[in-house]
Structure formats: structure tokens, C-alpha cells
XYZ file of C-alpha atoms in Angstrom:
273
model
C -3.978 -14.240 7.508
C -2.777 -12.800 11.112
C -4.273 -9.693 11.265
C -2.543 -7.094 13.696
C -3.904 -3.345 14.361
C -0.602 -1.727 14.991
C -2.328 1.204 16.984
C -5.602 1.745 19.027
C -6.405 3.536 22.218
C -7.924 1.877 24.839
C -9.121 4.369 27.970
C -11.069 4.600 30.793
C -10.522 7.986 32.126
C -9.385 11.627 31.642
C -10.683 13.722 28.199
C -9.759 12.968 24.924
C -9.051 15.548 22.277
C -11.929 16.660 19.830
C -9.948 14.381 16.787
C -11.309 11.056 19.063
C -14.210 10.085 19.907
C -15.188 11.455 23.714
C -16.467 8.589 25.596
C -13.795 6.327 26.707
C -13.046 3.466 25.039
C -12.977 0.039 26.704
C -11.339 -2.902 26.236
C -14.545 -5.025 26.161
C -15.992 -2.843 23.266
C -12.465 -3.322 21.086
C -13.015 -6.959 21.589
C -16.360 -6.969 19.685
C -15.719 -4.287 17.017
C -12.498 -6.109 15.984
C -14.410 -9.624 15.918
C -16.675 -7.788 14.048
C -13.592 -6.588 11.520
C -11.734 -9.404 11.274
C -9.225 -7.966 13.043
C -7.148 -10.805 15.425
C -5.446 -8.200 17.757
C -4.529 -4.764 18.506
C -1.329 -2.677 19.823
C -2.936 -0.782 22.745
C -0.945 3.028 23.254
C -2.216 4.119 26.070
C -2.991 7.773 25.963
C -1.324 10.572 27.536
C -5.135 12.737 28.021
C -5.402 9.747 30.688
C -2.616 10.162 33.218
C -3.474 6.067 34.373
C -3.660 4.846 31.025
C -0.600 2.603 31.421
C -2.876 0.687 34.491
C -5.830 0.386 32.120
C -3.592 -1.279 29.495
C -2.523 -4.346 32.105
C -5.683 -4.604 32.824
C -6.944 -5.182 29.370
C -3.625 -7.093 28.405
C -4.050 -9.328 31.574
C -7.932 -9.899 30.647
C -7.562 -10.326 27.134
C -4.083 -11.880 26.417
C -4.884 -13.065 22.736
C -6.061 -9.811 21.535
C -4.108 -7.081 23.095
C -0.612 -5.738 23.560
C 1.065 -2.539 24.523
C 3.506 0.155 23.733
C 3.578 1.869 27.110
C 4.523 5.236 27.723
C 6.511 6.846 31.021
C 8.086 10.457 31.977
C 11.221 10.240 31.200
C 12.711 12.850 33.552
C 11.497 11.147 36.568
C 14.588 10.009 38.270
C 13.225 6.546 38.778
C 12.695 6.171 34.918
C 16.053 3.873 33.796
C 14.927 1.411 36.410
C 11.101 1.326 35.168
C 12.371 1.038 31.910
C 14.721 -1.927 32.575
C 11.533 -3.931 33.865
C 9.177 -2.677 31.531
C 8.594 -6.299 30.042
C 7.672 -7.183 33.671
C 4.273 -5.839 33.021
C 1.418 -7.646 31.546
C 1.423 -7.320 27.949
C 4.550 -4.388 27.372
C 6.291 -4.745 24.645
C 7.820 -1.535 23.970
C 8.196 2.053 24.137
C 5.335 4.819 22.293
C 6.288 8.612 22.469
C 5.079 11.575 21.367
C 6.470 14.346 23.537
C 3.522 16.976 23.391
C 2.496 18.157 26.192
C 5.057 21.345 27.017
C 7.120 20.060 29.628
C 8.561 17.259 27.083
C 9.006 19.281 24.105
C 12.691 19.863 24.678
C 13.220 16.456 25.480
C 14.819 15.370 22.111
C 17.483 17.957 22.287
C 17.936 18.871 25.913
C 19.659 15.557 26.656
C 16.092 14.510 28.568
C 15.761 11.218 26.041
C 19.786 10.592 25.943
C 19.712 7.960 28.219
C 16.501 6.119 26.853
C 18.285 4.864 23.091
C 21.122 2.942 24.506
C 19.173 1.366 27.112
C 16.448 0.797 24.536
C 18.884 -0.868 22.355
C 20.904 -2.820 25.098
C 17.512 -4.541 25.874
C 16.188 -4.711 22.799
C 13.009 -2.839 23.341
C 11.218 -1.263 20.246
C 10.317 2.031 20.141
C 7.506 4.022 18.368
C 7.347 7.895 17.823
C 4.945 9.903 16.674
C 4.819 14.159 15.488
C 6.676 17.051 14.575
C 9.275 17.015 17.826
C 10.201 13.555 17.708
C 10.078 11.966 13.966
C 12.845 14.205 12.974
C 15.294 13.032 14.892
C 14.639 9.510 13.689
C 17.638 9.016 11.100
C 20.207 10.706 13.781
C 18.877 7.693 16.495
C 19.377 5.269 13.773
C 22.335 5.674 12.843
C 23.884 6.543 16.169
C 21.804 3.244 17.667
C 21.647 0.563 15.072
C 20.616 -2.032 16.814
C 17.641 -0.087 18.090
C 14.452 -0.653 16.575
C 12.342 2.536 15.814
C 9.087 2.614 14.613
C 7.266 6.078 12.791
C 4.244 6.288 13.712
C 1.160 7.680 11.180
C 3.077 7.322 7.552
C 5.873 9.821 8.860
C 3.401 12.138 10.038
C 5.011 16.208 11.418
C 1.941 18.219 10.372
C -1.641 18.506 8.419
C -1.577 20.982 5.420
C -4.660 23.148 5.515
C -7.291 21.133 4.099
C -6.289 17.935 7.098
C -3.589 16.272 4.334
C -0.792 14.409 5.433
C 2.637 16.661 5.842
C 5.143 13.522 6.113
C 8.721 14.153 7.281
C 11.418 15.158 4.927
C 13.608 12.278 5.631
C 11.328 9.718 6.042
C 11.841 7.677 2.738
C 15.711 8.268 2.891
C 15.783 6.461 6.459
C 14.897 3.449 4.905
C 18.628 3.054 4.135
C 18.593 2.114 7.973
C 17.016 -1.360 8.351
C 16.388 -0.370 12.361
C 13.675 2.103 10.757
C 10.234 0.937 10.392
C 6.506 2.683 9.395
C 3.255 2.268 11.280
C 0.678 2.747 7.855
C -1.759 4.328 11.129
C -4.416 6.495 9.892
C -4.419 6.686 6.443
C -7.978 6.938 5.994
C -7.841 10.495 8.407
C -5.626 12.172 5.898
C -7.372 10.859 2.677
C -9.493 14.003 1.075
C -11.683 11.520 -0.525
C -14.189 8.474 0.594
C -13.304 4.849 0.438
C -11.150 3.345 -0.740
C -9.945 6.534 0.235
C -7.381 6.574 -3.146
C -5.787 9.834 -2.663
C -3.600 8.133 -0.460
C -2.289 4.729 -2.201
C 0.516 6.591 -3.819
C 1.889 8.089 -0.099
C 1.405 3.915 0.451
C 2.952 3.004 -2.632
C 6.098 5.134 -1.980
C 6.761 3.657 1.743
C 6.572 0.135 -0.103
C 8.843 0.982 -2.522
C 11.190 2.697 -0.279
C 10.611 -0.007 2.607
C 9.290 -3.119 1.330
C 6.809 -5.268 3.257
C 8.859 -6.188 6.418
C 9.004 -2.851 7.379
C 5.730 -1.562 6.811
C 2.845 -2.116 9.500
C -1.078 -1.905 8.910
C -2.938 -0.108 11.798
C -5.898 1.964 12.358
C -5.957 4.686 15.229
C -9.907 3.592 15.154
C -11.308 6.462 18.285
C -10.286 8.867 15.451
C -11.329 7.355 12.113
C -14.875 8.322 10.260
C -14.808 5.413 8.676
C -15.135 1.709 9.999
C -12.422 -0.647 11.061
C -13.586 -3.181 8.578
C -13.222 -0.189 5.420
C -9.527 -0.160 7.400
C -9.148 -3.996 6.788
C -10.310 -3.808 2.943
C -8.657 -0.713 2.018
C -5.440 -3.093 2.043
C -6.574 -6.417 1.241
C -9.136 -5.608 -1.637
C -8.348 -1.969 -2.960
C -4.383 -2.053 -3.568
C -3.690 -4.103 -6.828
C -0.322 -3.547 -6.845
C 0.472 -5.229 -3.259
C 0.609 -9.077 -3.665
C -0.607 -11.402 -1.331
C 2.198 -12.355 0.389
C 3.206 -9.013 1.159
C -0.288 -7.824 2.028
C 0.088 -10.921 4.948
C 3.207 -9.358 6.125
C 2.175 -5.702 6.235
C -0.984 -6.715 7.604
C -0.173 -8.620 10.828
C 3.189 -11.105 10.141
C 5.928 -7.924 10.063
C 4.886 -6.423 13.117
C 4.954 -9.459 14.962
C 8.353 -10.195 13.908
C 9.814 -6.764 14.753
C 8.000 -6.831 18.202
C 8.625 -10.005 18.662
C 4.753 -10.626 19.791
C 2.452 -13.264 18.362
C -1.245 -13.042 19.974
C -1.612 -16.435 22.282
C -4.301 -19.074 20.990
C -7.661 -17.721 23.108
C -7.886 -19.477 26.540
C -10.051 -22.125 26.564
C -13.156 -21.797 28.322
């Protein structure tokens, strides 16, 4: 079985938040903890508490082809964005777009006409996007329908918010978008919004719905690992041992096989040394 993590963070500068771990993590160190997993790549999004996170990412994607990839991230209101994003594929290992729009200069972004530019070109080169929080996900079935040939990805189950206690708030429209087969769901994180240990069952009925609603091509298996208190291998089994209901073929596709289809990335046999 292809096994794909549809989201780490690799880093080598800057400060993380207090949610991930506060050393950086490198590229070398992924490498063993996923052979140590099971895991036969990762999706690399670089993060935005390093400004040269983007840099690090070629450099892991150039040194370790077969188990890395990226979703890249740039400022969009830079007036030489358009022409970075046409040749985004250029670069070592890019294979689409990650957003979160956070930090307070890009919070207005989705309405203020800041993105407007970034769908169609998006779609005209058909180069899949990911979002991720409260300013971006909800705007997700208006960009699908208005760009159908887009591909969007929602990152973190459909996460907008935590309820008190660290629970998953999902977005209101998130099972409804299904209707738009240019809509797809990282499963990113579960384990971080579980209130109970492993197999971390609180949440297989939030999984359960997305399958329902989304079925197995549309669903990815990931980790965000730098934030996770539990190991990447519990992250592996929590799919392929502790959900009865998900048969094996689908539990291939969610696990690895869908995302490389909708990314249109399959990790490269491992040079040979």
C-alpha cells in the first residue's frame, strides 16, 4: 500500500507556535521517523513562522525526491506574484498552492479582491490548492462553483475553530460541498482534536461522515506530526487497523493512492546508490 502523509512541516528557521514542537524540524529527521512509520512520503507545507521556508522545501525536495513534495506558499499582493505563480512547477518538488491567510495583513484577502486573481490562474494551469482556518475554508463552495475545474483541497477535516475543551469546530458547509467533485478533505490531525487516547474513537464518526459524504477519492490521510502527542505510526494504524467500517480498497486510496491522483504526484523509486 502507497502510503502518503498529506501534511508535515519541515523547517529550519524562525519560531514555531507553542501547538508544534520548538526545535526545527529537518528533513533528515522526517526521513527516519517515517521509515520508522511506514510511511513512503510526505506533503511538505512550508510554514509561514519561517519567512524562507519555501527555500528549505527545494532543498529537501531536491535531496530527497522519493519522499517529499510540496504545497508552497507566496504573498499574494506582491506585484510579481501571477508570474511566480505561473512557474511555480519550475521549482523542485511544487506541486501546488497551501494557504492559510493568518497573519493580519492577509486576513482580508478572501474578500478584498487580494486572492481574485489566484482561482482562475489556479484553474487555467491546473494547480491544486489547499486551505486551511476560519478566513479561508468558508469561501470554499463559492470558489467551487465559480471555478470548477479548480481543485481545492480543506485542510484539517474542515477545520474554522476549537470548541473549549480543543474539539474540532468543522465548517458549516463542509459536507454539502461535496456536491462539487473539485472539493476534496485533507483527514490532517485527527488525533489533535480527539478528547480521548488511541485509537482516539471520539473522532471516527467526524471520519465516517466525510466518507459518506465524500467517498474514498476525495478523502486524504495525513498527520501534521510537529503537532501531534501521539506517534506517526498510532497515525498509520488509527486507519488501517482501528476503522472496521473502511474496506481495504478504500483504506489504499485514502491512505496514499487519492492524493496522488488529485496532485498528480507519485513518489519516484529511491535513487540508486
Amino acid at each position: 500500500m502507497l502510503i502518503i502523509d498529506s501534511q508535515i512541516h519541515l523547517w529550519d528557521g524562525g519560531h514555531a507556535p507553542p501547538h508544534h514542537r520548538q526545535k526545527p524540524y529537518l528533513a533528515e529527521e522526517a526521513v527516519a521517523d517515517m521509515a520508522a512509520a511506514g510511511v513512503d512520503a510526505a506533503i511538505n507545507h512550508p510554514p509561514g513562522w519561517d519567512a524562507d521556508s519555501n527555500r528549505y522545501a527545494i532543498e529537501a525536495a531536491e535531496r530527497f525526491p522519493d519522499r517529499f513534495a510540496t504545497l508552497g506558499w507566496l504573498k499574494l499582493d506582491r506585484p510579481e506574484a501571477p508570474d511566480l505563480v505561473r512557474r511555480w512547477r519550475s521549482q523542485p518538488g511544487m506541486i501546488g498552492l497551501r494557504f492559510l491567510c493568518v497573519a493580519p495583513d492577509e486576513r482580508s484577502w478572501p474578500t478584498d479582491g487580494t486572492m481574485d486573481w489566484l482561482w482562475p490562474l489556479a484553474e487555467e494551469l491546473e494547480l491544486p490548492i489547499a486551505v486551511c482556518g476560519p478566513t479561508l475554508v468558508p469561501h470554499v463552495g463559492r470558489w467551487a462553483e465559480q471555478y470548477p475545474n479548480l481543485k481545492l483541497a480543506v485542510d484539517h477535516l474542515g477545520l474554522v475553530g476549537l470548541t473549549a475543551s480543543g474539539g474540532l469546530i468543522q465548517a458549516e458547509g463542509l459536507l454539502s460541498w461535496s456536491r462539487f467533485p473539485n472539493v476534496s478533505v485533507k483527514l490532517t490531525g485527527a488525533p489533535d482534536y480527539a478528547s480521548d487516547e488511541y485509537p482516539f474513537r471520539s473522532m471516527h464518526d467526524t471520519l465516517h461522515a466525510l466518507y459518506d459524504a465524500y467517498g474514498p477519492e476525495r478523502l486524504f490521510w495525513g498527520t501534521d506530526i510537529t503537532r501531534l502527542k501521539c506517534t506517526w505510526r498510532e497515525c498509520v494504524t488509527m486507519f488501517t487497523e482501528e476503522l472496521p467500517w473502511l474496506p481495504e480498497k478504500d483504506q489504499a486510496l485514502i491512505m496514499g493512492e487519492s492524493f496522488s491522483r488529485w496532485f498528480n504526484w507519485t513518489p519516484p523509486p529511491p535513487a540508486q546508490s
